[in-house]
Tab-separated table of C-alpha atoms and ligand atoms in Angstrom:
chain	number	residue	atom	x	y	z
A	1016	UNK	CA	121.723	118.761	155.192
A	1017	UNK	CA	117.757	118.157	155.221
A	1018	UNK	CA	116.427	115.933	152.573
A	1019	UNK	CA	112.915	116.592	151.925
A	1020	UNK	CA	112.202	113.634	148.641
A	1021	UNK	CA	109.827	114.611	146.247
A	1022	UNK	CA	107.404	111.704	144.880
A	1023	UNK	CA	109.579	109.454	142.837
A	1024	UNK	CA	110.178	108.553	140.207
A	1025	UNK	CA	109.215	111.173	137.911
A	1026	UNK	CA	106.473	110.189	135.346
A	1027	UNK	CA	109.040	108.817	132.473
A	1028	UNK	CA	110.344	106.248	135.294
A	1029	UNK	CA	113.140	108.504	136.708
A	1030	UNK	CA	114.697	108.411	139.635
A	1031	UNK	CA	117.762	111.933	138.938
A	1032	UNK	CA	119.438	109.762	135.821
A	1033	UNK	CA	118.571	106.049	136.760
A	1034	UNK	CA	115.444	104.086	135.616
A	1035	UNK	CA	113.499	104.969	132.973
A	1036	UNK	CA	112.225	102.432	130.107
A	1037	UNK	CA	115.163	101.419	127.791
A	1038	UNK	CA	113.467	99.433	125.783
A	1039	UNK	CA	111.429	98.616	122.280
A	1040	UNK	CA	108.115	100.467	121.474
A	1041	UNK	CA	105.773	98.082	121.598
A	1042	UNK	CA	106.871	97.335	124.873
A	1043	UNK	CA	106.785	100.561	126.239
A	1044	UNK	CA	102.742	100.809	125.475
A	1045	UNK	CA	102.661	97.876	127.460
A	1046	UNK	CA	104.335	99.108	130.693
A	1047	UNK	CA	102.471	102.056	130.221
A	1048	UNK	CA	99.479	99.559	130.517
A	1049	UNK	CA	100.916	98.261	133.529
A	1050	UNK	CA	101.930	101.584	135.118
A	1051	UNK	CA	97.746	102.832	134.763
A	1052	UNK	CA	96.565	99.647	136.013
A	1053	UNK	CA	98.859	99.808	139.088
A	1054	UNK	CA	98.069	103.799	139.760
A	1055	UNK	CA	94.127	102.819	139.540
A	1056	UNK	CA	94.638	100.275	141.610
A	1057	UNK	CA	96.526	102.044	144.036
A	1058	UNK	CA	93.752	103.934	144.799
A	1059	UNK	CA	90.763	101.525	144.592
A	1060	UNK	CA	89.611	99.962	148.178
A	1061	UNK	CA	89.024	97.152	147.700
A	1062	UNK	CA	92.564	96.050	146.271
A	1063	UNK	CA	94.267	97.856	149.088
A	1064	UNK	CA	91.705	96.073	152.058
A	1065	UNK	CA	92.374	92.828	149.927
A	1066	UNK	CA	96.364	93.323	150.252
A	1067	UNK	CA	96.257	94.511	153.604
A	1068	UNK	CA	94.388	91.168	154.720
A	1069	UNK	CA	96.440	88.943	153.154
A	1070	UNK	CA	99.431	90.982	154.482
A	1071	UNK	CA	97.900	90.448	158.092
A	1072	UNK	CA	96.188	87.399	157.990
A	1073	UNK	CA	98.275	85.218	155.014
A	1074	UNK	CA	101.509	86.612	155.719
A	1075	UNK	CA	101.042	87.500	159.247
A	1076	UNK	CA	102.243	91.097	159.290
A	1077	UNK	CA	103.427	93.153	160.823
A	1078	UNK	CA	106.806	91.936	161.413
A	1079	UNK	CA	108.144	92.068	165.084
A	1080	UNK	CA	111.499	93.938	165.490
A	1081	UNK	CA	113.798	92.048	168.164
A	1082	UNK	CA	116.362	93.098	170.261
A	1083	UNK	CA	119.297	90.899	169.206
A	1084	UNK	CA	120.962	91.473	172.984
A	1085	UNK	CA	123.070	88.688	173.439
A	1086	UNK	CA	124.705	89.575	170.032
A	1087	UNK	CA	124.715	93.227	170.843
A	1088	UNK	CA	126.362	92.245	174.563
A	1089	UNK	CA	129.299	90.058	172.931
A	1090	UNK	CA	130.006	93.169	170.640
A	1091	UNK	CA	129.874	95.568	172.858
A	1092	UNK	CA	129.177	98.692	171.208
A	1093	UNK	CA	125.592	99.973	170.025
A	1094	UNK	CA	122.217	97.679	170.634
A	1095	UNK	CA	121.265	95.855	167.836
A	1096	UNK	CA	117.551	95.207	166.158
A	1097	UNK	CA	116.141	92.855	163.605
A	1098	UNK	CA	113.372	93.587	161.758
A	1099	UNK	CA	112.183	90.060	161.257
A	1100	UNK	CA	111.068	89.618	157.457
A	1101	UNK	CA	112.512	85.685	158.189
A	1102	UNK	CA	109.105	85.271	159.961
A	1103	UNK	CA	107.183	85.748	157.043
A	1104	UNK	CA	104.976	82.878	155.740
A	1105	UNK	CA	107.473	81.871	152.869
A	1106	UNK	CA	110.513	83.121	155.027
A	1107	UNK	CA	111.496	86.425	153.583
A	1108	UNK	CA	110.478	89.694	152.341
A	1109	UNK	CA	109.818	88.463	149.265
A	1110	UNK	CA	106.249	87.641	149.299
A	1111	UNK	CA	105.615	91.563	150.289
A	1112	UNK	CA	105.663	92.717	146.399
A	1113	UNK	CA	104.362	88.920	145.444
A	1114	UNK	CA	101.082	89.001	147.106
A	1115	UNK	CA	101.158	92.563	145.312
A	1116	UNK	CA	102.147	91.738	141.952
A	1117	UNK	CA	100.124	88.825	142.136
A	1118	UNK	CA	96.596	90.537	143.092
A	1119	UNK	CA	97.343	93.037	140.304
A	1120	UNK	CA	97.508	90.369	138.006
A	1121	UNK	CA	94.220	89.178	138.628
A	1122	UNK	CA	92.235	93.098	138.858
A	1123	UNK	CA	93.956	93.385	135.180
A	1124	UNK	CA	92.603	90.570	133.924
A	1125	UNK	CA	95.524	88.447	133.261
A	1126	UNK	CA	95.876	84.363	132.931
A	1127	UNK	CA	99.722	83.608	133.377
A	1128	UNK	CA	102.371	85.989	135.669
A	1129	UNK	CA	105.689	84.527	134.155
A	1130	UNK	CA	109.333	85.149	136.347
A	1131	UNK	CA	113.046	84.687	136.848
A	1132	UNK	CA	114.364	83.421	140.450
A	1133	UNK	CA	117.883	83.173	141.885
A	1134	UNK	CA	118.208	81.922	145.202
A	1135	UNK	CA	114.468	80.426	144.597
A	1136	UNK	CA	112.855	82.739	147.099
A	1137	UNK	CA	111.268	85.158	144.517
A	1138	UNK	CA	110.149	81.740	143.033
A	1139	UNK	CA	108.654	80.491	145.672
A	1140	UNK	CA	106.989	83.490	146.842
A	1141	UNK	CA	105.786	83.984	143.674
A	1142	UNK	CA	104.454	80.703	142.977
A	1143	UNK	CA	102.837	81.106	146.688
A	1144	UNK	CA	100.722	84.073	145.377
A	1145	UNK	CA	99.809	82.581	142.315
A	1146	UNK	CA	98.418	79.634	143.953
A	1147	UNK	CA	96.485	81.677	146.553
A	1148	UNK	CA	95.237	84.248	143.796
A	1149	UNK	CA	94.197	81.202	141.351
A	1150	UNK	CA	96.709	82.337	138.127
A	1151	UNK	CA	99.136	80.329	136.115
A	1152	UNK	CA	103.109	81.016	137.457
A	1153	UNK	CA	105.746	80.362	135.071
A	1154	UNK	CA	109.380	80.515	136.931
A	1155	UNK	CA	112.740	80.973	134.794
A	1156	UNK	CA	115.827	79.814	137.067
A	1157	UNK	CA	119.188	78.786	136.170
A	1158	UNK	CA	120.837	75.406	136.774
A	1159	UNK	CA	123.649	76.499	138.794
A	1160	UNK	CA	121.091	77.978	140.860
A	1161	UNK	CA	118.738	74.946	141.012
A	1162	UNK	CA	121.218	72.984	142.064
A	1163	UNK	CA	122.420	75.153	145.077
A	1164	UNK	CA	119.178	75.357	146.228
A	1165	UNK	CA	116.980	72.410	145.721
A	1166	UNK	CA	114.410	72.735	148.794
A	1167	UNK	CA	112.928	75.900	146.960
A	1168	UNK	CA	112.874	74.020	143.915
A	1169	UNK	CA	111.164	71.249	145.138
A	1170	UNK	CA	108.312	73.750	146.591
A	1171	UNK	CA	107.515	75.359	143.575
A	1172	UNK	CA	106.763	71.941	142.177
A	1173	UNK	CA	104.659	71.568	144.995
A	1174	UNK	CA	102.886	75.083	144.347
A	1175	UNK	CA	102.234	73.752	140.836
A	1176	UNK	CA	104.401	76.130	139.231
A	1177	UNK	CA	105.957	75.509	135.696
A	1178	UNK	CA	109.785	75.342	136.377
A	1179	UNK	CA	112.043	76.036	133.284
A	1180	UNK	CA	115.894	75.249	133.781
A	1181	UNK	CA	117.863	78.134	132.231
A	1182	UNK	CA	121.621	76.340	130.716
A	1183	UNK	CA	122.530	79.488	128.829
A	1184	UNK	CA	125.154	81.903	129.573
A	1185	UNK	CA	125.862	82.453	133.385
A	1186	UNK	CA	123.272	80.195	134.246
A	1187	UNK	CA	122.370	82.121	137.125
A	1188	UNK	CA	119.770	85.117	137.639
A	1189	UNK	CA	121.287	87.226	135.040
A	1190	UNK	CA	120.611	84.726	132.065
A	1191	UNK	CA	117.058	83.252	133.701
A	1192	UNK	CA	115.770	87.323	133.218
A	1193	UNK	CA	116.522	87.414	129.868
A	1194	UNK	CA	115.013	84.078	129.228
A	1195	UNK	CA	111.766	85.152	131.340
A	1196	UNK	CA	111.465	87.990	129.379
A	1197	UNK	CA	111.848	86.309	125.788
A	1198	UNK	CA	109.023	84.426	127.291
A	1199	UNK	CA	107.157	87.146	128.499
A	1200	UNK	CA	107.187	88.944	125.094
A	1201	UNK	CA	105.491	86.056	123.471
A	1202	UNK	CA	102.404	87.124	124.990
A	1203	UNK	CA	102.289	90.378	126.901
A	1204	UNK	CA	98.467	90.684	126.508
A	1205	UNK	CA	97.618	88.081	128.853
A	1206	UNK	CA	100.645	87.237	130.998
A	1207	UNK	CA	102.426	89.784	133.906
A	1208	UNK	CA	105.988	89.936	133.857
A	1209	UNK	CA	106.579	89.912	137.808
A	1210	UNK	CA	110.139	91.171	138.653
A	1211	UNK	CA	111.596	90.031	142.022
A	1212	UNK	CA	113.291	93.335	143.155
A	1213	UNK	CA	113.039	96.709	142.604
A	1214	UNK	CA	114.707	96.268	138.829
A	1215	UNK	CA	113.335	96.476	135.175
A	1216	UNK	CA	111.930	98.856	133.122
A	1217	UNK	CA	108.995	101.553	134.391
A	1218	UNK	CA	107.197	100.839	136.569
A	1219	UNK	CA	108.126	98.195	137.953
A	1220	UNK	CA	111.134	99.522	140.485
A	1221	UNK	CA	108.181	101.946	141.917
A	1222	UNK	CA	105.382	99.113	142.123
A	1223	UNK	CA	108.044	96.762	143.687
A	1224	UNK	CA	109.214	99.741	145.946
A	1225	UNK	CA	105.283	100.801	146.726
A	1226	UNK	CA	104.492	97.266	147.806
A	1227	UNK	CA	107.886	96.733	149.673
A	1228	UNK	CA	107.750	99.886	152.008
A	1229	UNK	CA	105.334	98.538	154.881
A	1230	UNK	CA	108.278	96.858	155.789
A	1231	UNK	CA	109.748	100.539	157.050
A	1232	UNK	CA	106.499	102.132	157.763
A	1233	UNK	CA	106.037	99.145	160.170
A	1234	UNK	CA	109.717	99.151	161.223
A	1235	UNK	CA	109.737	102.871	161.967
A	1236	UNK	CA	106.245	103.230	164.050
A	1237	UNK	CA	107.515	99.873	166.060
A	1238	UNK	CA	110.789	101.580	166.580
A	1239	UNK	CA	109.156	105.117	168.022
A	1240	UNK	CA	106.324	103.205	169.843
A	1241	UNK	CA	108.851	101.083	171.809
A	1242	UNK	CA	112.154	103.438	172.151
A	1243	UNK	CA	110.808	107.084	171.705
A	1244	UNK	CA	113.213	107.919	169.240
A	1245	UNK	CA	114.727	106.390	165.996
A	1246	UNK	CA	117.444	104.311	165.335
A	1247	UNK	CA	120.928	105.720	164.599
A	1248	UNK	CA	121.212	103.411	162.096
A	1249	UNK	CA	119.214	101.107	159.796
A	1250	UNK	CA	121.037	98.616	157.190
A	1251	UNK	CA	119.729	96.066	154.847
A	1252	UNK	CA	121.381	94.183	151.871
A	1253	UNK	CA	121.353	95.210	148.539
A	1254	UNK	CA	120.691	92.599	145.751
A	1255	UNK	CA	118.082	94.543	143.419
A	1256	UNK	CA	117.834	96.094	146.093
A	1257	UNK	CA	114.046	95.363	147.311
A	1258	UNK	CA	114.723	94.627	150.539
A	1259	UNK	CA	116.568	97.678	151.691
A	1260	UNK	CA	114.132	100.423	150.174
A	1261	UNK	CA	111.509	98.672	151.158
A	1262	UNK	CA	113.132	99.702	154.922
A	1263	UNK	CA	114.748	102.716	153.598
A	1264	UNK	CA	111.492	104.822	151.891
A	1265	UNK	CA	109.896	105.588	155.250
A	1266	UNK	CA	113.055	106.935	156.748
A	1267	UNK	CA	114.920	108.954	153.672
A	1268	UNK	CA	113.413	111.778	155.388
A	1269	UNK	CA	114.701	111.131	159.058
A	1270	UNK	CA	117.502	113.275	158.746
A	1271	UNK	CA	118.934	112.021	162.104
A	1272	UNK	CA	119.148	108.111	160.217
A	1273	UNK	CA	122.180	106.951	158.885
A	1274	UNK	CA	121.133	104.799	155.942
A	1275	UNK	CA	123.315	102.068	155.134
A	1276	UNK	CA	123.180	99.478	151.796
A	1277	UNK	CA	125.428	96.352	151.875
A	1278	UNK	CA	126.730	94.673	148.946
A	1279	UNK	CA	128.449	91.182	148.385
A	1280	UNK	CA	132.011	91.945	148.065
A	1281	UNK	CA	132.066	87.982	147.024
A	1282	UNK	CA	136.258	86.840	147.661
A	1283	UNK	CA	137.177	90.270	147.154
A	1284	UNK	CA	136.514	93.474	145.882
A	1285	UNK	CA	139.985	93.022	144.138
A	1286	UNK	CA	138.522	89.675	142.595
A	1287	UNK	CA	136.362	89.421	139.516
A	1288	UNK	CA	134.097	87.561	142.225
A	1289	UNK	CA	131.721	89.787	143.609
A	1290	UNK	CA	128.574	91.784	142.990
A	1291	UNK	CA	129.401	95.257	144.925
A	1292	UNK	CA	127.668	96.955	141.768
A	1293	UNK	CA	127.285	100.360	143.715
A	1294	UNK	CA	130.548	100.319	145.157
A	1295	UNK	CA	132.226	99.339	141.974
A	1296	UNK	CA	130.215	100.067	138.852
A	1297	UNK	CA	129.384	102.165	136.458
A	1298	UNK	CA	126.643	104.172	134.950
A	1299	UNK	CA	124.917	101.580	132.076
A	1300	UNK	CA	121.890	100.023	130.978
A	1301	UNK	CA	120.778	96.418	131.796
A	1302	UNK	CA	117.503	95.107	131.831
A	1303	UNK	CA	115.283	97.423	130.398
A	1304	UNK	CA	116.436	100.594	132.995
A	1305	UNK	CA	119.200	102.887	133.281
A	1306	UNK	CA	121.815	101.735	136.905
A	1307	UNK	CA	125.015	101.774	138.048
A	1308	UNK	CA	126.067	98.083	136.315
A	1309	UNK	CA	128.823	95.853	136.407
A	1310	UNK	CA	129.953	96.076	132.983
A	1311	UNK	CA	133.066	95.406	129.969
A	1312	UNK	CA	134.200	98.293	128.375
A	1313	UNK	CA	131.544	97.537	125.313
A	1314	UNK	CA	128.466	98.092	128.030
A	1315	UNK	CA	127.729	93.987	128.542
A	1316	UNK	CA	127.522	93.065	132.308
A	1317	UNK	CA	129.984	91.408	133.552
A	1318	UNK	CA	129.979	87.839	135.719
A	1319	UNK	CA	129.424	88.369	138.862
A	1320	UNK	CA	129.621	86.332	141.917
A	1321	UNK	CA	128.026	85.622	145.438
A	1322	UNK	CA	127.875	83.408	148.080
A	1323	UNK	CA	123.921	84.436	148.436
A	1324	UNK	CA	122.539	83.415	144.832
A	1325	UNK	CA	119.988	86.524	145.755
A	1326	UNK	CA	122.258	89.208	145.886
A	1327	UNK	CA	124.542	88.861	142.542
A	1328	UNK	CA	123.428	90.119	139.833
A	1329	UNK	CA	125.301	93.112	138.268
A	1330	UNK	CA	123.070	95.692	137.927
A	1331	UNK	CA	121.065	97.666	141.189
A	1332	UNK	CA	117.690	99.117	141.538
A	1333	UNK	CA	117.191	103.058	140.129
A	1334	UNK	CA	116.452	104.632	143.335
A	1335	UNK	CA	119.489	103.214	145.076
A	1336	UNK	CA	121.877	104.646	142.320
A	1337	UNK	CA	120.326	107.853	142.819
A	1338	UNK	CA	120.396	107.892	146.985
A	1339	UNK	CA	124.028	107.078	146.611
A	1340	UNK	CA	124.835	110.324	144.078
A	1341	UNK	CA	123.102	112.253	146.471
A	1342	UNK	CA	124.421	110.772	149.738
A	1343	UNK	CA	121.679	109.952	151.227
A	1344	UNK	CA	122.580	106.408	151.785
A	1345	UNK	CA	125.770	104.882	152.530
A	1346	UNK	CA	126.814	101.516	149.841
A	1347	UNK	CA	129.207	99.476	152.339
A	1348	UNK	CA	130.761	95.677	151.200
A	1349	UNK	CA	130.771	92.680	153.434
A	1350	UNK	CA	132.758	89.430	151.918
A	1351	UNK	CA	131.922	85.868	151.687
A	1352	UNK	CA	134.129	85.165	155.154
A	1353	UNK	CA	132.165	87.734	157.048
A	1354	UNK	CA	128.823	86.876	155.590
A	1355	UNK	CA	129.435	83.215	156.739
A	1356	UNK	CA	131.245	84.230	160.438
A	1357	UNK	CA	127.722	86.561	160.846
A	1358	UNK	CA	125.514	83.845	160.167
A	1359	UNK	CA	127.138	81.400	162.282
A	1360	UNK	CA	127.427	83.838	165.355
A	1361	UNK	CA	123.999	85.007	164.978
A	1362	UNK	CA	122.652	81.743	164.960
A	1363	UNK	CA	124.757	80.483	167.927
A	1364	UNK	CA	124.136	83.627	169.995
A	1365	UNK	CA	120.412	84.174	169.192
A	1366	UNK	CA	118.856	80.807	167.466
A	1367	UNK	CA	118.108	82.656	164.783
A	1368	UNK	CA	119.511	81.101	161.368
A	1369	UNK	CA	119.918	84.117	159.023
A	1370	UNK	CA	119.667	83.979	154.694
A	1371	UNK	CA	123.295	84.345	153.676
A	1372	UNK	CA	121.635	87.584	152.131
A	1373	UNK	CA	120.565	88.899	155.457
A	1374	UNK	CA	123.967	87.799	156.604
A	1375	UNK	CA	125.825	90.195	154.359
A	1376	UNK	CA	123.377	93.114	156.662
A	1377	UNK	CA	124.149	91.500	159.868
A	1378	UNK	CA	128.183	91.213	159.359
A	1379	UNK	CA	128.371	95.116	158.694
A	1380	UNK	CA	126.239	95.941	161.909
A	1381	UNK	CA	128.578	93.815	163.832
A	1382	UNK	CA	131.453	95.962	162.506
A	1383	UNK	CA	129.445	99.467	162.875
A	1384	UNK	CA	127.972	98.424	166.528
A	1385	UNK	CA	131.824	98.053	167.661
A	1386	UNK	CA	132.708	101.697	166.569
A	1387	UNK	CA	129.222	102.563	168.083
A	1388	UNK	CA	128.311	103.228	172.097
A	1389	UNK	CA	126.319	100.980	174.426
A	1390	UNK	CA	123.099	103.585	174.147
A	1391	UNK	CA	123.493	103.900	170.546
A	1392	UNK	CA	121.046	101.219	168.004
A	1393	UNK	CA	121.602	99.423	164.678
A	1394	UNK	CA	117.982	98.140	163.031
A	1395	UNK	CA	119.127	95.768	160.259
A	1396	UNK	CA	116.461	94.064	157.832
A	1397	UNK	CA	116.251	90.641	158.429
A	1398	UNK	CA	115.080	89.592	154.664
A	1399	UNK	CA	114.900	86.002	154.923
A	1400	UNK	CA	115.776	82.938	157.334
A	1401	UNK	CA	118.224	80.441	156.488
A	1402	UNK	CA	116.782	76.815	155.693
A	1403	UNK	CA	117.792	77.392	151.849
A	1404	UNK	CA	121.141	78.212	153.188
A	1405	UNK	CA	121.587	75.478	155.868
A	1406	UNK	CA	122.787	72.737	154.238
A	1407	UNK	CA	125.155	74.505	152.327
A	1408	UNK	CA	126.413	76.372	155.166
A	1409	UNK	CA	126.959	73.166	156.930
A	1410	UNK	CA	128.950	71.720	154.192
A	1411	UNK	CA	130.881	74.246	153.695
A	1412	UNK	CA	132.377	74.737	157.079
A	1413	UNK	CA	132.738	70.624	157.395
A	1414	UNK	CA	129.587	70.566	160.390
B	980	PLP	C1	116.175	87.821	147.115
B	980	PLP	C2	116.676	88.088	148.464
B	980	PLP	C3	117.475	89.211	148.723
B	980	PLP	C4	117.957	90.126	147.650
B	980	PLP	O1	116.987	90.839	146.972
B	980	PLP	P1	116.759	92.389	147.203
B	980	PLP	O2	115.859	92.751	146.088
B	980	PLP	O3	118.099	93.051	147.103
B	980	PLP	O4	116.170	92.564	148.526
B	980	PLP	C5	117.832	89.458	150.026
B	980	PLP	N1	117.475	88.636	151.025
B	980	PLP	C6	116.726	87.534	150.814
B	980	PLP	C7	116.371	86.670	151.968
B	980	PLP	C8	116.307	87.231	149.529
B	980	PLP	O5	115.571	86.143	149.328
């Protein structure tokens, strides 16, 4: 089968039945706002020499891709690759669509960009931007979260970021984006709502997307310059899902690729504790866009659950809800144990101390690589590095 994508999303937001803008009128002229700023300033110069500097010289793109050998020589099967987002400046891929977000703030004129964090990282690369760019950052996050992972906390303070603890509902991501966006609506004229993944109404899963996909484009020219051909497989873990099409988008056409999303399956896929939302949803509405969700039979999402506070949250970017109708990408599960026996072994065999997000990528390519032969490669996005994670880690296995 060739895939040969068309530009997506359409102009209404969607991507085959998922995306669009579910939401009030008055808000939809003011994504509309959003989407012409961002396609103007997709095209102007001097924004796009102004991102790619601060991609190169703030963030210190591009990315190297590694050879994770000793790994790949205790497994045994196919070679494996990370492309290392950990080595960002803020330690993950995160500030890719911040630095993004952020600068379009400032071309459109606005005071305030106002957001919701889980694990902290979208926080703190957030609140990173905004300091750089000169603009207010307001950060919604919820107090199971801020307690799990106080070093982020602690440098958005830093960054001079107004931190608001979110005690309602779930008191995790899910309830910190509502509260962000009550927030938000208070006054849409001079603040920018800045989502952290590739989620939300039109247009922000194809600006988050846009400013995500160097990641591949970098990944893919790396790959070919060093290896003359392309991976067999590349893998990332799904959350919103930012991470992985921001690898994915350069390679959707790379017939040859196997594309592979991995979800939390949490302490069990036959739990209520997980967030596999692909592997296990249904088609719903959450947040302002049209997604496979986690969901009651009345349509509200359900709790979900993840060792990596950046991966649950029951809903799942547009595009990826589409690439799995049409097959183009495989949705696989990795649980809690797995996630925390990858990021132990990759940190013993290769001194690199993974994001329990990443680790979710990394303990499915050490499944697939067994299956796989010696000349065969796995290129897994490496989204973030592991300090948030360490302590935690350590506790948990009694270190
Ligand atoms: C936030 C986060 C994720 C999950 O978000 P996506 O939008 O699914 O990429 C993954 N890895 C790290 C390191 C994160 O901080």
């Amino acid at each position: 089968m060739t895939f040969n994508f068309a530009p997506m999303p359409d102009d209404k937001g969607y991507f085959g039945e998922y995306g669009g803008q579910i939401i009030p009128p008055e808000l939809k002229a003011i994504m509309d706002d959003i989407n012409d700023a961002y396609e103007k300033v997709k095209t102007t110069p001097e924004f796009l020499q102004e991102l790619a500097e601060l991609n190169a010289d703030y963030t210190g793109r591009p990315s190297p891709i590694y050879h994770a050998k000793r790994l790949s020589d205790k497994i045994g099967g196919a070679q494996i690759f990370l492309k290392r987002e950990d080595l960002n400046h803020t330690g993950a891929h995160k500030i890719n669509h911040c630095l993004g977000e952020a600068l379009l703030a400032k071309y459109m004129g606005k005071t305030r960009v106002l957001a919701e964090t889980g694990a902290g990282q979208h926080g703190v690369a957030l609140a990173t931007a905004c300091a750089l760019v000169g603009i207010e950052c307001e950060i919604h996050m919820g107090v199971i979260d801020i307690e799990k992972e106080h070093p982020n906390v602690t440098k958005m303070k830093i960054l001079g970021c107004k931190l608001v603890p979110v005690t309602r509902g779930t008191q995790t991501l899910k309830d910190a984006v509502d509260s962000a966006f009550e927030e938000y609506l208070k006054d849409p004229v001079n603040s920018l709502y800045a989502i952290g993944s590739v989620v939300g109404p039109h247009p922000f899963p194809k600006m988050v997307r846009d400013f995500q996909s160097i990641v591949g484009r970098e990944a893919r020219e790396q790959f070919l310059a060093k290896h003359g051909k392309l991976p067999d497989i590349i893998t990332a873990c799904v959350g919103g899902g930012s991470n992985a099409i921001g690898l994915f988008t350069a390679f959707l056409n790379d017939d040859g690729v196997k594309i592979v999303g991995v979800e939390p399956a949490g302490k069990g896929l036959n739990t209520n504790q997980h967030a596999a939302t692909l592997t296990l949803g249904s088609k719903g509405a959450i947040h302002g866009f049209e997604c496979y969700t986690l969901q009651d039979d009345k349509g509200n999402p359900l709790p979900v659950y993840s060792i990596a506070s950046g991966l649950d949250y029951p809903g799942v970017g547009p595009q990826h809800c589409y690439l799995k109708d049409i097959k183009r990408v495989e949705y696989e599960t990795a649980d809690d144990e797995e996630c925390l026996d990858a990021f132990m072994t990759l940190s013993r065999l290769e001194g690199i101390i993974p994001a329990l997000e990443s680790a979710h990528a990394v303990a499915y390519a050490m499944k697939q690589a067994a299956t796989m032969s010696k000349d065969q490669t796995i290129l897994i996005n490496l989204s973030g590095r592991g300090d948030k994670d360490a302590d935690f880690v350590a506790n948990k296995l009694g270190l």
